Short mmCIF file of C-alpha atoms in Angstrom, two decimals:
data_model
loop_
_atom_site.label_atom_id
_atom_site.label_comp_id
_atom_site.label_asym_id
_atom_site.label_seq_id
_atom_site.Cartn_x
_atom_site.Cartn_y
_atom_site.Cartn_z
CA UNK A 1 73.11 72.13 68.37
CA UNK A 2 75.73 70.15 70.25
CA UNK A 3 78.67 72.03 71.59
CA UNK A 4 81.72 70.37 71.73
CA UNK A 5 83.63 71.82 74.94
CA UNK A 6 86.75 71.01 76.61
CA UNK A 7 86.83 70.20 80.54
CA UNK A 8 85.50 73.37 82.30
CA UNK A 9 88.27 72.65 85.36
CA UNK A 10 90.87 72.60 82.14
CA UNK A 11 89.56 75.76 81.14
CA UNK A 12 89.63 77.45 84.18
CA UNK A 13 93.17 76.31 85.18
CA UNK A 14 94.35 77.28 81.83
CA UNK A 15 92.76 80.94 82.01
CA UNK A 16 93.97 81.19 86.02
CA UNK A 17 97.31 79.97 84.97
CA UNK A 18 97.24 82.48 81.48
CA UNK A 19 96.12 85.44 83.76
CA UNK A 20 98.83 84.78 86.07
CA UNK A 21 101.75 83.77 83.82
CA UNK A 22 102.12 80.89 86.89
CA UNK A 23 101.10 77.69 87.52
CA UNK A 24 101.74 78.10 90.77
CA UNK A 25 99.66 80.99 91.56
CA UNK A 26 96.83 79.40 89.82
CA UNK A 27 97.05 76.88 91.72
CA UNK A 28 96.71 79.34 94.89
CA UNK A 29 93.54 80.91 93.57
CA UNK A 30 91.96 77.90 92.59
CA UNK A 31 93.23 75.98 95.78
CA UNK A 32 94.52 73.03 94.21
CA UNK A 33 97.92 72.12 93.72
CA UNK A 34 100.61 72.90 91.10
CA UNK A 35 100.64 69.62 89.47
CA UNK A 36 97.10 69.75 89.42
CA UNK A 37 97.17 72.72 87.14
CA UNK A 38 100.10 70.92 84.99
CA UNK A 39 98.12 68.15 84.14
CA UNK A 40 94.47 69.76 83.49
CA UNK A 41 96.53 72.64 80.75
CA UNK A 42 98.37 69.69 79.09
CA UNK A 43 95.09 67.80 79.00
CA UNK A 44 93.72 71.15 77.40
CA UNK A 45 96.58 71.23 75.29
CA UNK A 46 96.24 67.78 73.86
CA UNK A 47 92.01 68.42 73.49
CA UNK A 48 93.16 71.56 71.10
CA UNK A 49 95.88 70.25 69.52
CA UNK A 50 98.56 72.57 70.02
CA UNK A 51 100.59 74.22 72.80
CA UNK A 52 99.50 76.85 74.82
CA UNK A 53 102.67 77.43 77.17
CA UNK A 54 106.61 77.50 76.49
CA UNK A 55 107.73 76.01 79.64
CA UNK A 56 110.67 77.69 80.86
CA UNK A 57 113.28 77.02 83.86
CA UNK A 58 110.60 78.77 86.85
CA UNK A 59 107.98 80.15 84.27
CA UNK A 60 105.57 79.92 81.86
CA UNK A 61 104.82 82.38 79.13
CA UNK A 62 101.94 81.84 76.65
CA UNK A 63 102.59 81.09 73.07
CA UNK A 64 100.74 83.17 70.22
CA UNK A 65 97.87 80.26 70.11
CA UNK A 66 97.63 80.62 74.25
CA UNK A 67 97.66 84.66 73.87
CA UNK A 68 94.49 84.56 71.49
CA UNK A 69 92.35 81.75 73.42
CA UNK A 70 93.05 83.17 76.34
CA UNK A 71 91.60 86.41 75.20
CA UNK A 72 88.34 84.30 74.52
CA UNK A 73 88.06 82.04 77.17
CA UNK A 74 88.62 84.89 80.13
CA UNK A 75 85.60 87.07 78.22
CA UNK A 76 83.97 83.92 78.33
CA UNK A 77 84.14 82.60 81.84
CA UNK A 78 83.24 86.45 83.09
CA UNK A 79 80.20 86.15 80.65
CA UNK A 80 79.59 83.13 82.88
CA UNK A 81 80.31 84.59 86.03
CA UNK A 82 77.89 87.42 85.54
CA UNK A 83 75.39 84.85 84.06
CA UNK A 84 75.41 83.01 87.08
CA UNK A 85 75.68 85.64 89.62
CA UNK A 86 72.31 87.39 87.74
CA UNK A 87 70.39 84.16 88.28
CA UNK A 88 71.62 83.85 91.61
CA UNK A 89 70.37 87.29 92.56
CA UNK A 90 66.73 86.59 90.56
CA UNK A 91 64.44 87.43 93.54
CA UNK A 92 66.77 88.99 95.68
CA UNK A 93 67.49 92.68 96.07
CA UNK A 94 70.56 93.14 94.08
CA UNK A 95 73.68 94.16 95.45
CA UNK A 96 76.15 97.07 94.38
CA UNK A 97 79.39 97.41 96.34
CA UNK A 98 80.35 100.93 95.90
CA UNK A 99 83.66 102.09 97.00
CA UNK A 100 84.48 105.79 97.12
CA UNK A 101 86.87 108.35 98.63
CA UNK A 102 85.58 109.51 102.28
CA UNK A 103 85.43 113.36 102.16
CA UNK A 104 83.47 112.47 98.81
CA UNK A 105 81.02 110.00 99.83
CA UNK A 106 80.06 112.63 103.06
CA UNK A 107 79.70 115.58 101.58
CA UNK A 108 78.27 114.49 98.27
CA UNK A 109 77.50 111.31 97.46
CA UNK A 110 75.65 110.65 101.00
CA UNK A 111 73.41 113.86 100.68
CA UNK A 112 71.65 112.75 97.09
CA UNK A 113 71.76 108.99 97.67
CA UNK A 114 67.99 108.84 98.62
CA UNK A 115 67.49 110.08 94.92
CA UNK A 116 69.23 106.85 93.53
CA UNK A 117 67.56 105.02 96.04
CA UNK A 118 63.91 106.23 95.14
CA UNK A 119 64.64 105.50 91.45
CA UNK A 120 65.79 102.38 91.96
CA UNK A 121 64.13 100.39 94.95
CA UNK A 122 65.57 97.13 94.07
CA UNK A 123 69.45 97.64 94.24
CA UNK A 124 70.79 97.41 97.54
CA UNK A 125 74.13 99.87 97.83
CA UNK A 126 76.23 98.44 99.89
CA UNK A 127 78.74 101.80 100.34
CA UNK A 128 82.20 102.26 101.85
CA UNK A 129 85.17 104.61 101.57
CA UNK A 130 88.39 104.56 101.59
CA UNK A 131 91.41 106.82 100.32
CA UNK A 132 93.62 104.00 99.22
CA UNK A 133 94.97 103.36 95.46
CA UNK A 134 92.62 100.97 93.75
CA UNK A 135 95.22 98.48 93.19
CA UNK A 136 95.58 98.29 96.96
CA UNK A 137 91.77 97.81 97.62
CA UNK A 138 91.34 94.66 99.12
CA UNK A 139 87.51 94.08 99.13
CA UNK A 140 86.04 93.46 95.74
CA UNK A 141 83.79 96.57 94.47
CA UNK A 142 81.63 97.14 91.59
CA UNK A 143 82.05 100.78 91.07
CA UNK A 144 84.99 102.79 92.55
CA UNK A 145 85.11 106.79 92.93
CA UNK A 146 88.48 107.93 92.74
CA UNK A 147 90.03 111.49 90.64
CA UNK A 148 91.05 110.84 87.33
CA UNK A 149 92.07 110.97 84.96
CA UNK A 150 94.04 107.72 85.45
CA UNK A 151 94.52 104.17 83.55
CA UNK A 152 93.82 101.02 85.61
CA UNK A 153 94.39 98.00 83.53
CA UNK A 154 91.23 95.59 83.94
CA UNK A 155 88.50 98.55 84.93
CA UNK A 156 86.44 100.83 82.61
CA UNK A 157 86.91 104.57 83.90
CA UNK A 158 84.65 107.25 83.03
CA UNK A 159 84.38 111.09 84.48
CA UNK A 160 81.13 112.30 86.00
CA UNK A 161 82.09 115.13 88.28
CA UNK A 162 84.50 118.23 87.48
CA UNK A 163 86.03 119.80 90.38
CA UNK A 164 87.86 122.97 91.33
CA UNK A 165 89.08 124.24 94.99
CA UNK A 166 88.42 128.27 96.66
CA UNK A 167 89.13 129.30 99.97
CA UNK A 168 86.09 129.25 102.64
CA UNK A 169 85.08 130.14 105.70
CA UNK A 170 82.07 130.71 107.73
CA UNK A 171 79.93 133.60 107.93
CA UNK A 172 80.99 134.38 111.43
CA UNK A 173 84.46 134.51 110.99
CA UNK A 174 84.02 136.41 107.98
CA UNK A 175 82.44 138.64 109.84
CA UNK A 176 84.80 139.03 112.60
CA UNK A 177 87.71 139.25 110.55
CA UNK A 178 86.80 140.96 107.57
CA UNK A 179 88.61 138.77 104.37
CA UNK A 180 88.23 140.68 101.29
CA UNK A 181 91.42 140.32 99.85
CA UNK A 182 94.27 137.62 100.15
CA UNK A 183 96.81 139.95 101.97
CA UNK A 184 94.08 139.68 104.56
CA UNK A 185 94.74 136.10 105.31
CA UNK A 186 97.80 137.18 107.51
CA UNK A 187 95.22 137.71 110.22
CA UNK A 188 93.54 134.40 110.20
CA UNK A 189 94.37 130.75 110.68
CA UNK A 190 94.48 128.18 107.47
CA UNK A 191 93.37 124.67 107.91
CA UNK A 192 95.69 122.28 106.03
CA UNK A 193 94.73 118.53 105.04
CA UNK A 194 97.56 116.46 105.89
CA UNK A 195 96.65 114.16 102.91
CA UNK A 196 96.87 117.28 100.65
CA UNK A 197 99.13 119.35 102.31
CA UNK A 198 100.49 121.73 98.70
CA UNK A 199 96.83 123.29 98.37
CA UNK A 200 96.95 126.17 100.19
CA UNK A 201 100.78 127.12 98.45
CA UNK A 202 99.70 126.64 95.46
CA UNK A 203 96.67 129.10 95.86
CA UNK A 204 98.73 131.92 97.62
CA UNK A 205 101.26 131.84 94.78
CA UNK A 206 98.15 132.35 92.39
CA UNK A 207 96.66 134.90 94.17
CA UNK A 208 99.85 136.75 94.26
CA UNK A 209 100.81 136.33 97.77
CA UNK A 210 103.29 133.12 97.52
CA UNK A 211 105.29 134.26 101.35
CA UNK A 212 102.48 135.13 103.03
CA UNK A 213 102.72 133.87 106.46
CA UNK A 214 99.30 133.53 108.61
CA UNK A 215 98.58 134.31 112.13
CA UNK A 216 98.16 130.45 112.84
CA UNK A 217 98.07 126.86 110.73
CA UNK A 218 96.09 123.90 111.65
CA UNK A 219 97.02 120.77 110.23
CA UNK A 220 93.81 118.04 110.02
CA UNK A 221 94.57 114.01 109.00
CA UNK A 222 91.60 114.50 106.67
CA UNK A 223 89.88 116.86 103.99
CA UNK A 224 86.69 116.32 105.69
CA UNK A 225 87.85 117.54 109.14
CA UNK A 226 89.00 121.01 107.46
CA UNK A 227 85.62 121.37 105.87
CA UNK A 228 84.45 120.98 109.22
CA UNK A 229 86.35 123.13 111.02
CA UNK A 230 85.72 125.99 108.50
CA UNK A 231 82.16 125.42 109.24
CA UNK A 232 82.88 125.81 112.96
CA UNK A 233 84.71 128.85 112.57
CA UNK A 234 88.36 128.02 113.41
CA UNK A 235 89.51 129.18 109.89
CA UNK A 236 90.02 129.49 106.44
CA UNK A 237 89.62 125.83 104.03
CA UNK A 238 90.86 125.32 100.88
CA UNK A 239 86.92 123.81 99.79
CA UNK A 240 86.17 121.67 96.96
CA UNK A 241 83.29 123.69 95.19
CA UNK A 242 81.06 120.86 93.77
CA UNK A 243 81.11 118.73 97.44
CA UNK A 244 80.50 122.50 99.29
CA UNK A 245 77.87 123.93 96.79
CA UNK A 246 75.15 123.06 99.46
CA UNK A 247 76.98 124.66 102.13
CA UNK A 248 77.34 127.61 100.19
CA UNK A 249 73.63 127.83 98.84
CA UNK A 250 72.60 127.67 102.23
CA UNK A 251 74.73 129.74 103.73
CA UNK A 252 76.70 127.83 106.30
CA UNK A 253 79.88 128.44 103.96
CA UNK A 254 80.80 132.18 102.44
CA UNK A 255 83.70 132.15 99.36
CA UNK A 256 85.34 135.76 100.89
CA UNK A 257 87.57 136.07 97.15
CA UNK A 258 86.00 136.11 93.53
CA UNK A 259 89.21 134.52 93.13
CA UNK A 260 91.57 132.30 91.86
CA UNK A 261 90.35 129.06 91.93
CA UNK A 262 92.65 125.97 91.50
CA UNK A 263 91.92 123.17 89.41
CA UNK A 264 91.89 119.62 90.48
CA UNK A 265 91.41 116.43 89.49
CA UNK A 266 87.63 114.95 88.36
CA UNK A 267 85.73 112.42 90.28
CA UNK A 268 85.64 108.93 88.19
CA UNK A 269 83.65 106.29 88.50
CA UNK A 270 86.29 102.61 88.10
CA UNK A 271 84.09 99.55 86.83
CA UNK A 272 85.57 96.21 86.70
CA UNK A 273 85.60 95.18 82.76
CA UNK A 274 83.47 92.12 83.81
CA UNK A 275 81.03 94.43 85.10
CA UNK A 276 81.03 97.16 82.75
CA UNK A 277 77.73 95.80 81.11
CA UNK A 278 75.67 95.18 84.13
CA UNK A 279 72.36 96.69 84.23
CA UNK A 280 72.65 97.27 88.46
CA UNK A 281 76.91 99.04 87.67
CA UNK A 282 74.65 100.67 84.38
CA UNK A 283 72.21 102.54 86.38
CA UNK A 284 74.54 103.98 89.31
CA UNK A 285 76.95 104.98 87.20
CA UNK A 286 74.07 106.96 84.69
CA UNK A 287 73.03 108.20 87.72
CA UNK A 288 76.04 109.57 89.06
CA UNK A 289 76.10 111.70 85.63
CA UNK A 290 72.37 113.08 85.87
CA UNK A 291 72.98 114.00 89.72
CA UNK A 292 76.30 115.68 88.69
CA UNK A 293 74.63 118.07 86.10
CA UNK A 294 71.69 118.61 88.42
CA UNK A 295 74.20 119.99 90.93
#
């Protein structure tokens, strides 16, 4: 059957210039120059037949006609994209770019990432961290781990991992400063996360003991340096139970309180729309799930 297609540079300047409501920053992204752009959406505009843009004084917004193919042609060229990328990758091992928060990635993720591996020799992960908002990621990514619930225009989100947070401490300490009940914490020293520095307030107001004052505080830049300290023995951590649950099986960690526990926010995994269908983003993400009920 023949197709009858518009110029694919036409298309892509009009979806770049639709995407960004600006010629001009199409032109950045597709490193040609504004008039460039100008000409290849009127040329588009003249192929279809009717206007895609009202041109105003320093902007462009689309019309109803532009709203709707745009729509199409942006599913379209990512169809393409992925298309291409796939048959690139034929042969190769494929590449996922996971990006995920740090204290996370070590004391989860890390630990049961042989399992993915084993299931799935072919995908290479390639795997970094990093604390930052997803809008202010500046490496592309395929899946994201952030908490959640939250909306992110453009990316699929989907929980995989409840969470709630106890105090902890190591066996030694526990046993050189007996803790059995909050009042008790008076006598020992409470690491703080400076990135999450309300936790332990929160928990001493639901345990009943909102102006208790302890014998010493230790601030850390990092979640993952308190959990480490507690396992050292220089105090008490607020812990997240799901990424401690090993350290607690095996006895490295000891929960001194039946409780309160606090509730925090679920792990997520963040998949680009373009990649929500890939069969590589598919099998990560359905493996994040399995691993999170096996734990």
């Amino acid at each position: 059957m023949h197709r009858r297609l518009p110029p694919l540079n036409a298309l892509k300047a009009f979806e770049a210039a639709a995407r960004h409501a600006s010629f001009t920053r199409a032109a950045e992204e597709l490193r040609v120059t504004h008039g460039a752009v100008s000409r290849h959406v009127q040329m588009l505009e003249g192929w279809l037949g009717v206007p895609l843009f009202e041109r105003h004084n320093r902007r462009v917004v689309l019309t109803e006609a532009g709203r709707s193919y745009a729509a199409e042609i942006g599913a379209a060229l990512d169809r393409v994209a992925l298309a291409t990328a796939r048959q690139v990758e034929r042969g190769r091992p494929r590449l996922l770019h996971v990006n995920a928060l740090a204290t996370f990635t070590l004391r989860w993720l890390i630990p049961r990432l042989s399992g993915f591996q084993v299931a799935h020799p072919a995908i290479e992960v390639r795997l970094t961290t990093s604390n930052v908002p997803l809008a202010n990621l500046a490496d592309p990514f395929d899946v994201a781990i952030r908490g959640g619930p939250q909306t992110r225009p453009g990316h699929v989100a989907q929980p995989f991992l409840t969470e709630r947070r106890i105090p902890v401490c190591s066996p030694a300490l526990q046993q050189r400063l007996p803790l059995q009940e909050p009042e008790q914490l008076r006598h020992h020293t409470l690491l703080h996360a400076a990135t999450l520095p309300e936790v332990w307030p929160h928990w001493l107001r639901a345990a009943g003991v909102p102006d208790l004052v302890p014998q010493a505080s230790v601030t850390l830049e990092h979640f993952y340096l308190t959990l480490q300290a507690a396992l050292d023995g220089l105090g008490v951590a607020m812990g997240p139970e799901r990424l401690i649950a090993d350290d607690l099986a095996a006895g490295r960690l000891t929960r001194p309180f039946a409780g309160p526990s606090l509730p925090a926010r679920s792990y997520y995994t963040y998949v680009p729309e373009a990649r929500a269908e890939d069969p590589t983003v598919r099998a990560f993400c359905a493996w994040l799930t399995a691993a999170a009920h096996e734990a």
